[in-house]
Amino acid sequence: MQAIILSIGDELVLGQTVDTNSAWLSQQLAKIGCPVLAHVTVPDDQKEIERALADASNRCDWLIVSGGLGPTEDDLTRQALVAVLGQPLELHQEWVDQLEKFFRSRGREMPESNRIQAMIPRGAVPIHNSAGTALGIEATLKRSSGSGEGCRVFVVPGVPKEMKRMFESHVLPAMKSAGGGAVILSRTLHTFGLGESHVAEKLGTLMRRDRNPSVGTTVSGGIVSLRLNSRFSSAAEASEQLELTSSACCQALGNLIFGQDEETLQQVVGDLLRGKGSVATAESCTGGLLAKMLTDIPGSSSYFSYGWVTYANEAKHKLLGVSNEILRQHGAVSEPVVRAMAQHAKGQAGAAYALAVSGIAGPDGGSDEKPVGTTWIALAAPDEVTARRFLLTGDREMVRDRAAKMALALLRCKLLGFAAPF
Ligand code: ATP
């Protein structure tokens, strides 16, 4: 079973609106293990929409169409569907009644133009809209070869909120119940510290395209995530196989995996810190980002009290007692400086741990000896102070983001008592 996502709108083709609907829909389909063959975008042009509907229906089993269901002249998806299906539009009286009630409750008469939003092609199934005025439409398009059961098409409004509600209440249940009797269970495992290709190398044959459960990788903000989809005829088998594959991934990647599904690195570190003591931060190039990440988590006051942003050498000296001599001799981006920052932060905050970061985020300021991306991170723990140098890649924003995450990842390893696997 494969899907195509069709987005309709002049504003999308002109690049005035970013097509977030397709991205979101693809993410939802990935969760149920439904491969997406293509994202197609066409303008508010009836012939183009008809062509896209006909093309897509010959290539996929599920076609999700968003946009062009409004009441105005440029909303042509309904008419295009009518042309491709060869069926006339019919009024859905119950929806007209609801619309009239809706407008009356706001002290207005329903504009005549809204009636079109209650019209669907004969034989099609209406999809209730709990957030707007246009009915969605479910229909089956015949393939030009005449073979098979045809392509099931779901037309939903372009407004993201309406689209999401209809997908969740109607499209998703329809896809799940028609999934050929299959049950699809998914899990996402998150790693940080190694690039996608290194992670893939470690996973080896677990990533074979024909494997079930399947294992695929995605990257976002330096976090490499493994998406596991287990598709079997019974829930019990899907669950058992998902556990086996998940264990195999954990074995292949070991401590690189820091969490699963909705868990974030900062959440995981926060959970580990609870009951183990507090952490303080001393930041230069990250400008408070590390403290922000730690305090993103509700309840973080139980393990975070102090953070210093010491961007200038003077601040490092005045607030964190880093000696001017060390700063002059080694420069702000150096091992002795981050060690001193971490040690002083830990002492002054009375914390069990302290993280210090100093680096060259760029785009200027690099040298042969210390190119842009050079970042020193120190961790002062109850038993020792350690420091590591990283050469982070990317633009200024990426270097700062990765530096803060790297510091969190190092703290996680320390709290769990193992050497960093990156
Ligand atoms: P309505 O019934 O409200 O008129 P519609 O189905 O006709 O909805 P459009 O008029 O195409 O949808 O778009 C409505 C709003 O949703 C616009 O602000 C548009 O920019 C936004 N939108 C449409 N398609 C997408 C998309 N693929 N991704 C993100 N936003 C979208």
CSV table of C-alpha atoms and ligand atoms in Angstrom, one decimal:
chain,number,residue,atom,x,y,z
A,1,MET,CA,0.0,0.0,0.0
A,2,GLN,CA,1.6,3.3,-1.1
A,3,ALA,CA,0.5,6.9,-0.9
A,4,ILE,CA,0.8,10.1,-2.8
A,5,ILE,CA,0.2,13.5,-1.2
A,6,LEU,CA,-1.2,16.2,-3.5
A,7,SER,CA,-1.2,19.9,-2.3
A,8,ILE,CA,-3.3,22.4,-4.2
A,9,GLY,CA,-2.9,26.2,-4.1
A,10,ASP,CA,-1.4,29.1,-6.1
A,11,GLU,CA,0.3,30.3,-2.9
A,12,LEU,CA,2.2,27.0,-2.6
A,13,VAL,CA,3.4,26.9,-6.2
A,14,LEU,CA,4.4,30.6,-5.9
A,15,GLY,CA,6.4,29.8,-2.8
A,16,GLN,CA,4.4,32.3,-0.7
A,17,THR,CA,3.2,29.6,1.7
A,18,VAL,CA,5.5,26.7,2.7
A,19,ASP,CA,3.8,23.3,2.2
A,20,THR,CA,3.7,22.1,5.8
A,21,ASN,CA,0.7,19.9,5.2
A,22,SER,CA,2.7,17.4,3.0
A,23,ALA,CA,5.5,17.3,5.6
A,24,TRP,CA,3.1,16.6,8.4
A,25,LEU,CA,1.1,14.1,6.4
A,26,SER,CA,4.2,12.2,5.4
A,27,GLN,CA,5.3,12.0,9.1
A,28,GLN,CA,1.9,10.6,10.0
A,29,LEU,CA,2.1,8.0,7.2
A,30,ALA,CA,5.6,7.0,8.2
A,31,LYS,CA,4.3,6.2,11.7
A,32,ILE,CA,1.9,3.6,10.2
A,33,GLY,CA,4.5,2.3,7.8
A,34,CYS,CA,2.8,3.6,4.7
A,35,PRO,CA,5.4,4.5,2.1
A,36,VAL,CA,4.9,7.9,0.4
A,37,LEU,CA,5.8,7.8,-3.3
A,38,ALA,CA,5.6,11.5,-4.0
A,39,HIS,CA,4.6,15.0,-2.9
A,40,VAL,CA,2.9,16.7,-5.8
A,41,THR,CA,1.9,20.4,-5.8
A,42,VAL,CA,-0.3,22.1,-8.4
A,43,PRO,CA,-1.9,25.6,-8.7
A,44,ASP,CA,-5.6,26.5,-8.4
A,45,ASP,CA,-6.1,25.4,-12.0
A,46,GLN,CA,-8.8,22.9,-12.7
A,47,LYS,CA,-7.1,21.1,-15.6
A,48,GLU,CA,-3.9,20.8,-13.6
A,49,ILE,CA,-5.7,19.4,-10.6
A,50,GLU,CA,-7.6,16.9,-12.9
A,51,ARG,CA,-4.3,15.8,-14.4
A,52,ALA,CA,-2.7,15.4,-11.0
A,53,LEU,CA,-5.6,13.4,-9.7
A,54,ALA,CA,-5.6,11.1,-12.7
A,55,ASP,CA,-1.8,10.6,-12.7
A,56,ALA,CA,-1.7,9.9,-9.0
A,57,SER,CA,-4.6,7.5,-9.0
A,58,ASN,CA,-2.7,5.3,-11.5
A,59,ARG,CA,0.3,5.1,-9.2
A,60,CYS,CA,-0.8,4.7,-5.6
A,61,ASP,CA,-3.4,3.1,-3.4
A,62,TRP,CA,-4.0,6.1,-1.2
A,63,LEU,CA,-4.2,9.7,-2.4
A,64,ILE,CA,-4.4,12.5,0.2
A,65,VAL,CA,-5.3,15.9,-1.3
A,66,SER,CA,-5.3,19.1,0.6
A,67,GLY,CA,-6.5,22.6,-0.4
A,68,GLY,CA,-9.0,24.2,-2.8
A,69,LEU,CA,-12.2,23.3,-0.9
A,70,GLY,CA,-13.1,26.9,0.0
A,71,PRO,CA,-16.2,28.8,-1.2
A,72,THR,CA,-14.5,31.1,-3.7
A,73,GLU,CA,-13.9,31.0,-7.4
A,74,ASP,CA,-10.3,29.9,-7.1
A,75,ASP,CA,-11.2,26.8,-5.0
A,76,LEU,CA,-11.5,24.2,-7.8
A,77,THR,CA,-10.6,20.8,-6.2
A,78,ARG,CA,-14.2,19.7,-5.9
A,79,GLN,CA,-14.9,20.5,-9.5
A,80,ALA,CA,-11.8,18.7,-10.7
A,81,LEU,CA,-12.7,15.6,-8.7
A,82,VAL,CA,-16.2,15.7,-10.2
A,83,ALA,CA,-14.6,15.8,-13.7
A,84,VAL,CA,-12.3,12.8,-13.0
A,85,LEU,CA,-15.0,10.7,-11.3
A,86,GLY,CA,-17.6,11.5,-14.0
A,87,GLN,CA,-20.2,12.1,-11.3
A,88,PRO,CA,-22.4,15.2,-10.6
A,89,LEU,CA,-22.2,17.2,-7.4
A,90,GLU,CA,-24.9,16.6,-4.9
A,91,LEU,CA,-25.9,18.7,-1.9
A,92,HIS,CA,-25.4,17.2,1.5
A,93,GLN,CA,-28.4,18.6,3.3
A,94,GLU,CA,-27.3,17.7,6.8
A,95,TRP,CA,-24.1,19.8,6.4
A,96,VAL,CA,-26.1,22.7,4.9
A,97,ASP,CA,-28.3,22.6,8.0
A,98,GLN,CA,-25.2,22.6,10.3
A,99,LEU,CA,-23.6,25.5,8.4
A,100,GLU,CA,-26.8,27.5,8.6
A,101,LYS,CA,-27.0,26.8,12.4
A,102,PHE,CA,-23.4,27.8,12.7
A,103,PHE,CA,-23.9,31.1,11.0
A,104,ARG,CA,-27.1,31.8,12.9
A,105,SER,CA,-25.3,31.2,16.2
A,106,ARG,CA,-23.0,34.1,15.2
A,107,GLY,CA,-26.0,36.3,14.3
A,108,ARG,CA,-25.5,36.0,10.6
A,109,GLU,CA,-27.1,34.4,7.6
A,110,MET,CA,-25.1,31.8,5.7
A,111,PRO,CA,-23.7,33.4,2.5
A,112,GLU,CA,-25.0,31.6,-0.5
A,113,SER,CA,-21.4,30.9,-1.6
A,114,ASN,CA,-20.9,28.6,1.3
A,115,ARG,CA,-23.4,26.0,0.0
A,116,ILE,CA,-20.8,24.7,-2.4
A,117,GLN,CA,-18.8,23.6,0.7
A,118,ALA,CA,-21.6,21.1,1.4
A,119,MET,CA,-21.5,19.6,-2.0
A,120,ILE,CA,-19.8,16.3,-2.8
A,121,PRO,CA,-19.7,14.1,-5.9
A,122,ARG,CA,-22.5,11.4,-6.1
A,123,GLY,CA,-21.4,8.2,-4.4
A,124,ALA,CA,-18.6,9.9,-2.4
A,125,VAL,CA,-18.4,9.8,1.4
A,126,PRO,CA,-18.5,13.1,3.3
A,127,ILE,CA,-15.8,13.7,5.8
A,128,HIS,CA,-17.0,15.7,8.8
A,129,ASN,CA,-15.1,19.0,9.5
A,130,SER,CA,-14.9,19.8,13.2
A,131,ALA,CA,-12.9,23.0,12.7
A,132,GLY,CA,-14.2,24.7,9.6
A,133,THR,CA,-17.0,25.0,7.0
A,134,ALA,CA,-15.9,22.7,4.1
A,135,LEU,CA,-16.9,19.0,4.1
A,136,GLY,CA,-14.1,16.7,3.2
A,137,ILE,CA,-14.6,14.1,0.5
A,138,GLU,CA,-13.7,10.4,0.3
A,139,ALA,CA,-14.0,8.7,-3.1
A,140,THR,CA,-12.5,5.9,-5.1
A,141,LEU,CA,-10.8,6.7,-8.4
A,142,LYS,CA,-10.6,4.0,-11.1
A,143,ARG,CA,-7.3,3.3,-12.6
A,144,SER,CA,-7.0,3.8,-16.3
A,145,SER,CA,-6.0,0.1,-16.7
A,146,GLY,CA,-9.3,-0.7,-15.0
A,147,SER,CA,-7.3,-3.1,-12.8
A,148,GLY,CA,-7.5,-3.6,-9.0
A,149,GLU,CA,-9.7,-1.9,-6.5
A,150,GLY,CA,-8.9,1.6,-7.5
A,151,CYS,CA,-7.3,4.4,-5.6
A,152,ARG,CA,-8.9,5.7,-2.4
A,153,VAL,CA,-8.7,9.5,-2.4
A,154,PHE,CA,-9.3,11.8,0.6
A,155,VAL,CA,-9.8,15.4,-0.1
A,156,VAL,CA,-9.3,17.7,2.9
A,157,PRO,CA,-9.1,21.5,3.4
A,158,GLY,CA,-5.8,23.2,3.1
A,159,VAL,CA,-6.1,25.0,6.5
A,160,PRO,CA,-3.6,23.0,8.5
A,161,LYS,CA,-5.8,22.7,11.6
A,162,GLU,CA,-8.8,21.4,9.6
A,163,MET,CA,-6.6,19.0,7.6
A,164,LYS,CA,-5.0,17.5,10.7
A,165,ARG,CA,-8.4,17.0,12.4
A,166,MET,CA,-9.8,15.2,9.4
A,167,PHE,CA,-6.8,13.1,8.9
A,168,GLU,CA,-6.9,11.9,12.5
A,169,SER,CA,-10.6,11.4,12.7
A,170,HIS,CA,-11.3,9.9,9.3
A,171,VAL,CA,-8.3,9.2,7.0
A,172,LEU,CA,-6.1,7.4,9.6
A,173,PRO,CA,-8.8,5.1,10.9
A,174,ALA,CA,-9.8,4.3,7.3
A,175,MET,CA,-6.2,3.5,6.4
A,176,LYS,CA,-5.6,1.4,9.5
A,177,SER,CA,-8.7,-0.7,9.1
A,178,ALA,CA,-8.0,-1.3,5.4
A,179,GLY,CA,-4.3,-2.1,6.0
A,180,GLY,CA,-4.8,-5.6,4.5
A,181,GLY,CA,-5.5,-6.9,8.0
A,182,ALA,CA,-2.0,-5.8,9.0
A,183,VAL,CA,-1.1,-4.1,12.3
A,184,ILE,CA,1.6,-1.5,12.2
A,185,LEU,CA,3.6,-0.6,15.3
A,186,SER,CA,6.3,2.0,15.3
A,187,ARG,CA,9.0,3.2,17.6
A,188,THR,CA,11.7,5.9,17.2
A,189,LEU,CA,15.1,5.6,18.9
A,190,HIS,CA,17.2,8.7,19.2
A,191,THR,CA,21.0,9.0,19.1
A,192,PHE,CA,23.4,11.8,19.5
A,193,GLY,CA,27.1,12.1,18.9
A,194,LEU,CA,27.8,10.3,15.6
A,195,GLY,CA,26.7,11.3,12.1
A,196,GLU,CA,24.0,9.4,10.1
A,197,SER,CA,26.4,7.4,8.0
A,198,HIS,CA,28.3,6.1,11.1
A,199,VAL,CA,25.1,5.2,12.7
A,200,ALA,CA,24.0,3.4,9.5
A,201,GLU,CA,27.3,1.5,9.4
A,202,LYS,CA,26.8,0.3,12.9
A,203,LEU,CA,23.3,-0.9,12.1
A,204,GLY,CA,24.5,-2.9,9.0
A,205,THR,CA,21.9,-5.3,7.7
A,206,LEU,CA,19.3,-4.0,10.2
A,207,MET,CA,18.7,-1.2,7.6
A,208,ARG,CA,18.0,-3.5,4.7
A,209,ARG,CA,15.2,-2.1,2.6
A,210,ASP,CA,13.2,-5.3,2.5
A,211,ARG,CA,13.4,-6.0,6.3
A,212,ASN,CA,10.3,-6.2,8.5
A,213,PRO,CA,10.4,-4.6,11.0
A,214,SER,CA,12.0,-1.9,8.9
A,215,VAL,CA,14.7,0.4,10.3
A,216,GLY,CA,15.3,3.8,8.7
A,217,THR,CA,17.2,6.9,9.9
A,218,THR,CA,16.4,10.6,9.9
A,219,VAL,CA,18.4,13.6,11.2
A,220,SER,CA,17.1,16.7,12.8
A,221,GLY,CA,19.3,19.2,14.8
A,222,GLY,CA,22.2,16.7,15.0
A,223,ILE,CA,19.9,14.0,16.5
A,224,VAL,CA,20.0,10.9,14.4
A,225,SER,CA,16.8,9.0,14.9
A,226,LEU,CA,16.0,5.4,14.0
A,227,ARG,CA,12.4,4.9,12.8
A,228,LEU,CA,11.3,1.3,13.4
A,229,ASN,CA,8.1,0.1,11.7
A,230,SER,CA,6.8,-3.4,12.5
A,231,ARG,CA,4.0,-4.7,10.1
A,232,PHE,CA,2.4,-8.0,10.8
A,233,SER,CA,-1.0,-9.7,10.7
A,234,SER,CA,-1.4,-9.7,14.5
A,235,ALA,CA,-0.7,-7.1,17.2
A,236,ALA,CA,1.1,-9.7,19.3
A,237,GLU,CA,3.5,-10.6,16.5
A,238,ALA,CA,4.1,-6.9,15.5
A,239,SER,CA,4.9,-6.1,19.1
A,240,GLU,CA,7.2,-9.0,19.6
A,241,GLN,CA,9.1,-8.3,16.4
A,242,LEU,CA,9.3,-4.6,17.3
A,243,GLU,CA,10.9,-5.5,20.6
A,244,LEU,CA,13.4,-7.9,19.0
A,245,THR,CA,14.4,-5.3,16.4
A,246,SER,CA,14.6,-2.6,19.0
A,247,SER,CA,16.9,-4.8,21.1
A,248,ALA,CA,19.1,-5.5,18.1
A,249,CYS,CA,19.4,-1.7,17.4
A,250,CYS,CA,20.3,-1.1,21.0
A,251,GLN,CA,22.9,-3.8,20.8
A,252,ALA,CA,24.4,-2.4,17.6
A,253,LEU,CA,24.5,1.2,18.9
A,254,GLY,CA,24.9,0.7,22.7
A,255,ASN,CA,25.0,3.9,24.7
A,256,LEU,CA,24.6,6.1,21.6
A,257,ILE,CA,20.9,5.7,22.0
A,258,PHE,CA,19.7,8.2,24.6
A,259,GLY,CA,15.9,7.9,24.3
A,260,GLN,CA,12.8,7.0,22.3
A,261,ASP,CA,9.7,8.5,20.8
A,262,GLU,CA,9.0,11.9,22.3
A,263,GLU,CA,12.0,11.9,24.7
A,264,THR,CA,14.5,14.7,24.2
A,265,LEU,CA,18.2,14.8,25.3
A,266,GLN,CA,17.4,17.6,27.8
A,267,GLN,CA,14.5,15.6,29.3
A,268,VAL,CA,16.7,12.5,29.6
A,269,VAL,CA,19.5,14.4,31.3
A,270,GLY,CA,16.9,16.1,33.6
A,271,ASP,CA,15.5,12.8,34.7
A,272,LEU,CA,19.0,11.5,35.4
A,273,LEU,CA,19.8,14.5,37.4
A,274,ARG,CA,16.7,14.3,39.6
A,275,GLY,CA,17.9,12.8,42.8
A,276,LYS,CA,21.6,12.9,41.8
A,277,GLY,CA,22.3,16.5,42.4
A,278,SER,CA,22.3,19.8,40.5
A,279,VAL,CA,24.2,21.2,37.5
A,280,ALA,CA,25.5,24.7,36.9
A,281,THR,CA,26.5,26.1,33.5
A,282,ALA,CA,29.3,28.4,32.4
A,283,GLU,CA,28.9,29.4,28.8
A,284,SER,CA,30.8,31.4,26.3
A,285,CYS,CA,30.0,30.7,22.6
A,286,THR,CA,26.6,29.1,23.4
A,287,GLY,CA,25.4,32.4,25.1
A,288,GLY,CA,23.0,30.7,27.5
A,289,LEU,CA,21.6,28.1,25.1
A,290,LEU,CA,22.8,25.2,27.3
A,291,ALA,CA,21.0,26.8,30.3
A,292,LYS,CA,17.9,27.3,28.1
A,293,MET,CA,17.9,23.7,27.1
A,294,LEU,CA,18.2,22.5,30.7
A,295,THR,CA,15.4,24.8,31.8
A,296,ASP,CA,13.1,23.9,28.9
A,297,ILE,CA,12.0,21.1,31.1
A,298,PRO,CA,9.2,21.8,33.7
A,299,GLY,CA,10.5,21.2,37.2
A,300,SER,CA,14.1,21.9,36.2
A,301,SER,CA,14.5,24.1,39.3
A,302,SER,CA,15.1,20.9,41.3
A,303,TYR,CA,18.4,20.4,39.5
A,304,PHE,CA,19.4,23.8,38.0
A,305,SER,CA,20.0,27.0,39.9
A,306,TYR,CA,22.9,28.8,38.4
A,307,GLY,CA,24.2,29.6,35.0
A,308,TRP,CA,26.8,32.1,33.8
A,309,VAL,CA,27.1,33.6,30.3
A,310,THR,CA,30.7,34.9,30.3
A,311,TYR,CA,31.2,35.9,26.7
A,312,ALA,CA,34.1,38.3,27.1
A,313,ASN,CA,37.4,37.4,28.7
A,314,GLU,CA,36.7,40.1,31.3
A,315,ALA,CA,33.5,38.3,32.3
A,316,LYS,CA,35.3,35.0,32.5
A,317,HIS,CA,37.8,36.6,34.9
A,318,LYS,CA,35.5,38.7,37.0
A,319,LEU,CA,32.6,36.3,37.4
A,320,LEU,CA,34.3,32.9,37.2
A,321,GLY,CA,37.7,33.7,38.5
A,322,VAL,CA,39.6,32.5,35.3
A,323,SER,CA,43.0,34.0,35.7
A,324,ASN,CA,44.1,36.6,33.2
A,325,GLU,CA,47.3,34.8,32.7
A,326,ILE,CA,45.6,31.6,31.6
A,327,LEU,CA,43.4,33.6,29.3
A,328,ARG,CA,46.4,35.4,27.8
A,329,GLN,CA,48.5,32.3,27.5
A,330,HIS,CA,46.0,29.8,26.1
A,331,GLY,CA,43.1,32.0,24.7
A,332,ALA,CA,39.5,31.8,25.7
A,333,VAL,CA,38.9,28.7,23.6
A,334,SER,CA,41.2,26.3,25.4
A,335,GLU,CA,41.3,23.4,27.8
A,336,PRO,CA,42.6,25.3,30.8
A,337,VAL,CA,40.0,28.0,30.4
A,338,VAL,CA,37.0,25.7,30.2
A,339,ARG,CA,38.4,23.6,33.1
A,340,ALA,CA,38.6,26.7,35.2
A,341,MET,CA,35.2,27.9,34.2
A,342,ALA,CA,33.6,24.5,35.1
A,343,GLN,CA,35.5,24.3,38.4
A,344,HIS,CA,34.5,27.8,39.5
A,345,ALA,CA,30.9,27.4,38.4
A,346,LYS,CA,30.6,24.2,40.3
A,347,GLY,CA,32.1,25.7,43.5
A,348,GLN,CA,30.2,29.0,43.4
A,349,ALA,CA,26.9,27.3,42.7
A,350,GLY,CA,27.5,24.5,45.2
A,351,ALA,CA,26.4,22.1,42.5
A,352,ALA,CA,27.3,18.5,42.1
A,353,TYR,CA,28.2,19.0,38.4
A,354,ALA,CA,29.1,22.0,36.2
A,355,LEU,CA,29.4,22.2,32.4
A,356,ALA,CA,31.5,24.8,30.7
A,357,VAL,CA,31.6,25.6,26.9
A,358,SER,CA,33.9,27.8,24.9
A,359,GLY,CA,34.2,27.7,21.2
A,360,ILE,CA,34.5,29.6,17.9
A,361,ALA,CA,30.9,29.6,16.4
A,362,GLY,CA,32.0,31.7,13.4
A,363,PRO,CA,31.6,32.8,10.7
A,364,ASP,CA,34.8,34.8,11.7
A,365,GLY,CA,37.3,34.3,14.4
A,366,GLY,CA,38.9,31.0,13.2
A,367,SER,CA,42.6,30.4,12.6
A,368,ASP,CA,44.7,27.5,11.4
A,369,GLU,CA,45.3,26.3,14.9
A,370,LYS,CA,41.6,26.9,16.0
A,371,PRO,CA,39.3,26.8,13.0
A,372,VAL,CA,35.7,27.8,13.2
A,373,GLY,CA,33.8,25.1,15.0
A,374,THR,CA,36.6,24.4,17.5
A,375,THR,CA,34.8,23.9,20.8
A,376,TRP,CA,36.1,23.0,24.3
A,377,ILE,CA,33.7,21.5,26.7
A,378,ALA,CA,34.5,20.7,30.4
A,379,LEU,CA,32.6,18.8,32.9
A,380,ALA,CA,33.3,19.2,36.6
A,381,ALA,CA,31.8,16.2,38.5
A,382,PRO,CA,32.1,15.2,42.1
A,383,ASP,CA,35.1,13.0,41.4
A,384,GLU,CA,37.0,14.7,38.6
A,385,VAL,CA,37.1,17.5,36.0
A,386,THR,CA,37.4,16.4,32.4
A,387,ALA,CA,37.6,18.4,29.2
A,388,ARG,CA,37.3,17.5,25.5
A,389,ARG,CA,37.9,19.4,22.2
A,390,PHE,CA,35.4,19.0,19.4
A,391,LEU,CA,35.5,20.3,15.8
A,392,LEU,CA,31.9,21.0,15.1
A,393,THR,CA,30.6,21.6,11.6
A,394,GLY,CA,27.9,23.9,10.2
A,395,ASP,CA,27.0,27.5,10.4
A,396,ARG,CA,27.0,29.6,13.6
A,397,GLU,CA,23.6,28.4,14.7
A,398,MET,CA,24.5,24.8,14.2
A,399,VAL,CA,27.8,25.0,16.0
A,400,ARG,CA,26.1,26.6,19.0
A,401,ASP,CA,23.3,24.1,19.0
A,402,ARG,CA,25.6,21.1,18.7
A,403,ALA,CA,28.0,22.5,21.4
A,404,ALA,CA,25.1,22.7,23.8
A,405,LYS,CA,23.8,19.3,22.9
A,406,MET,CA,27.3,17.8,23.1
A,407,ALA,CA,27.7,19.2,26.7
A,408,LEU,CA,24.3,17.5,27.6
A,409,ALA,CA,25.4,14.3,26.0
A,410,LEU,CA,28.7,14.3,28.0
A,411,LEU,CA,26.8,14.9,31.2
A,412,ARG,CA,24.4,12.0,30.4
A,413,CYS,CA,27.3,9.6,29.9
A,414,LYS,CA,28.9,10.7,33.2
A,415,LEU,CA,25.6,10.3,35.1
A,416,LEU,CA,25.2,6.9,33.7
A,417,GLY,CA,28.8,6.0,34.4
A,418,PHE,CA,30.1,5.1,31.0
A,419,ALA,CA,32.7,6.6,28.6
A,420,ALA,CA,31.2,8.7,25.8
A,421,PRO,CA,30.7,6.5,22.8
A,422,PHE,CA,31.5,9.3,20.3
B,1,ATP,P1,-10.9,27.0,3.1
B,1,ATP,O1,-12.1,26.1,3.1
B,1,ATP,O2,-10.6,27.7,4.4
B,1,ATP,O3,-10.9,28.0,2.0
B,1,ATP,P2,-9.2,25.5,1.4
B,1,ATP,O4,-9.4,24.0,1.5
B,1,ATP,O5,-9.8,26.2,0.3
B,1,ATP,O6,-9.7,26.1,2.8
B,1,ATP,P3,-6.9,27.0,0.8
B,1,ATP,O7,-7.8,28.1,0.5
B,1,ATP,O8,-6.2,26.4,-0.3
B,1,ATP,O9,-7.7,25.8,1.5
B,1,ATP,O10,-6.0,27.4,2.0
B,1,ATP,C1,-6.4,27.9,3.2
B,1,ATP,C2,-5.2,28.3,4.1
B,1,ATP,O11,-4.4,27.2,4.4
B,1,ATP,C3,-4.3,29.3,3.5
B,1,ATP,O12,-3.8,30.2,4.5
B,1,ATP,C4,-3.2,28.5,2.9
B,1,ATP,O13,-2.0,29.2,2.9
B,1,ATP,C5,-3.1,27.4,4.0
B,1,ATP,N1,-2.6,26.2,3.3
B,1,ATP,C6,-3.2,25.6,2.2
B,1,ATP,N2,-2.5,24.5,1.8
B,1,ATP,C7,-1.4,24.4,2.7
B,1,ATP,C8,-0.3,23.5,2.8
B,1,ATP,N3,-0.2,22.5,1.9
B,1,ATP,N4,0.6,23.7,3.8
B,1,ATP,C9,0.4,24.8,4.6
B,1,ATP,N5,-0.6,25.7,4.6
B,1,ATP,C10,-1.5,25.5,3.6
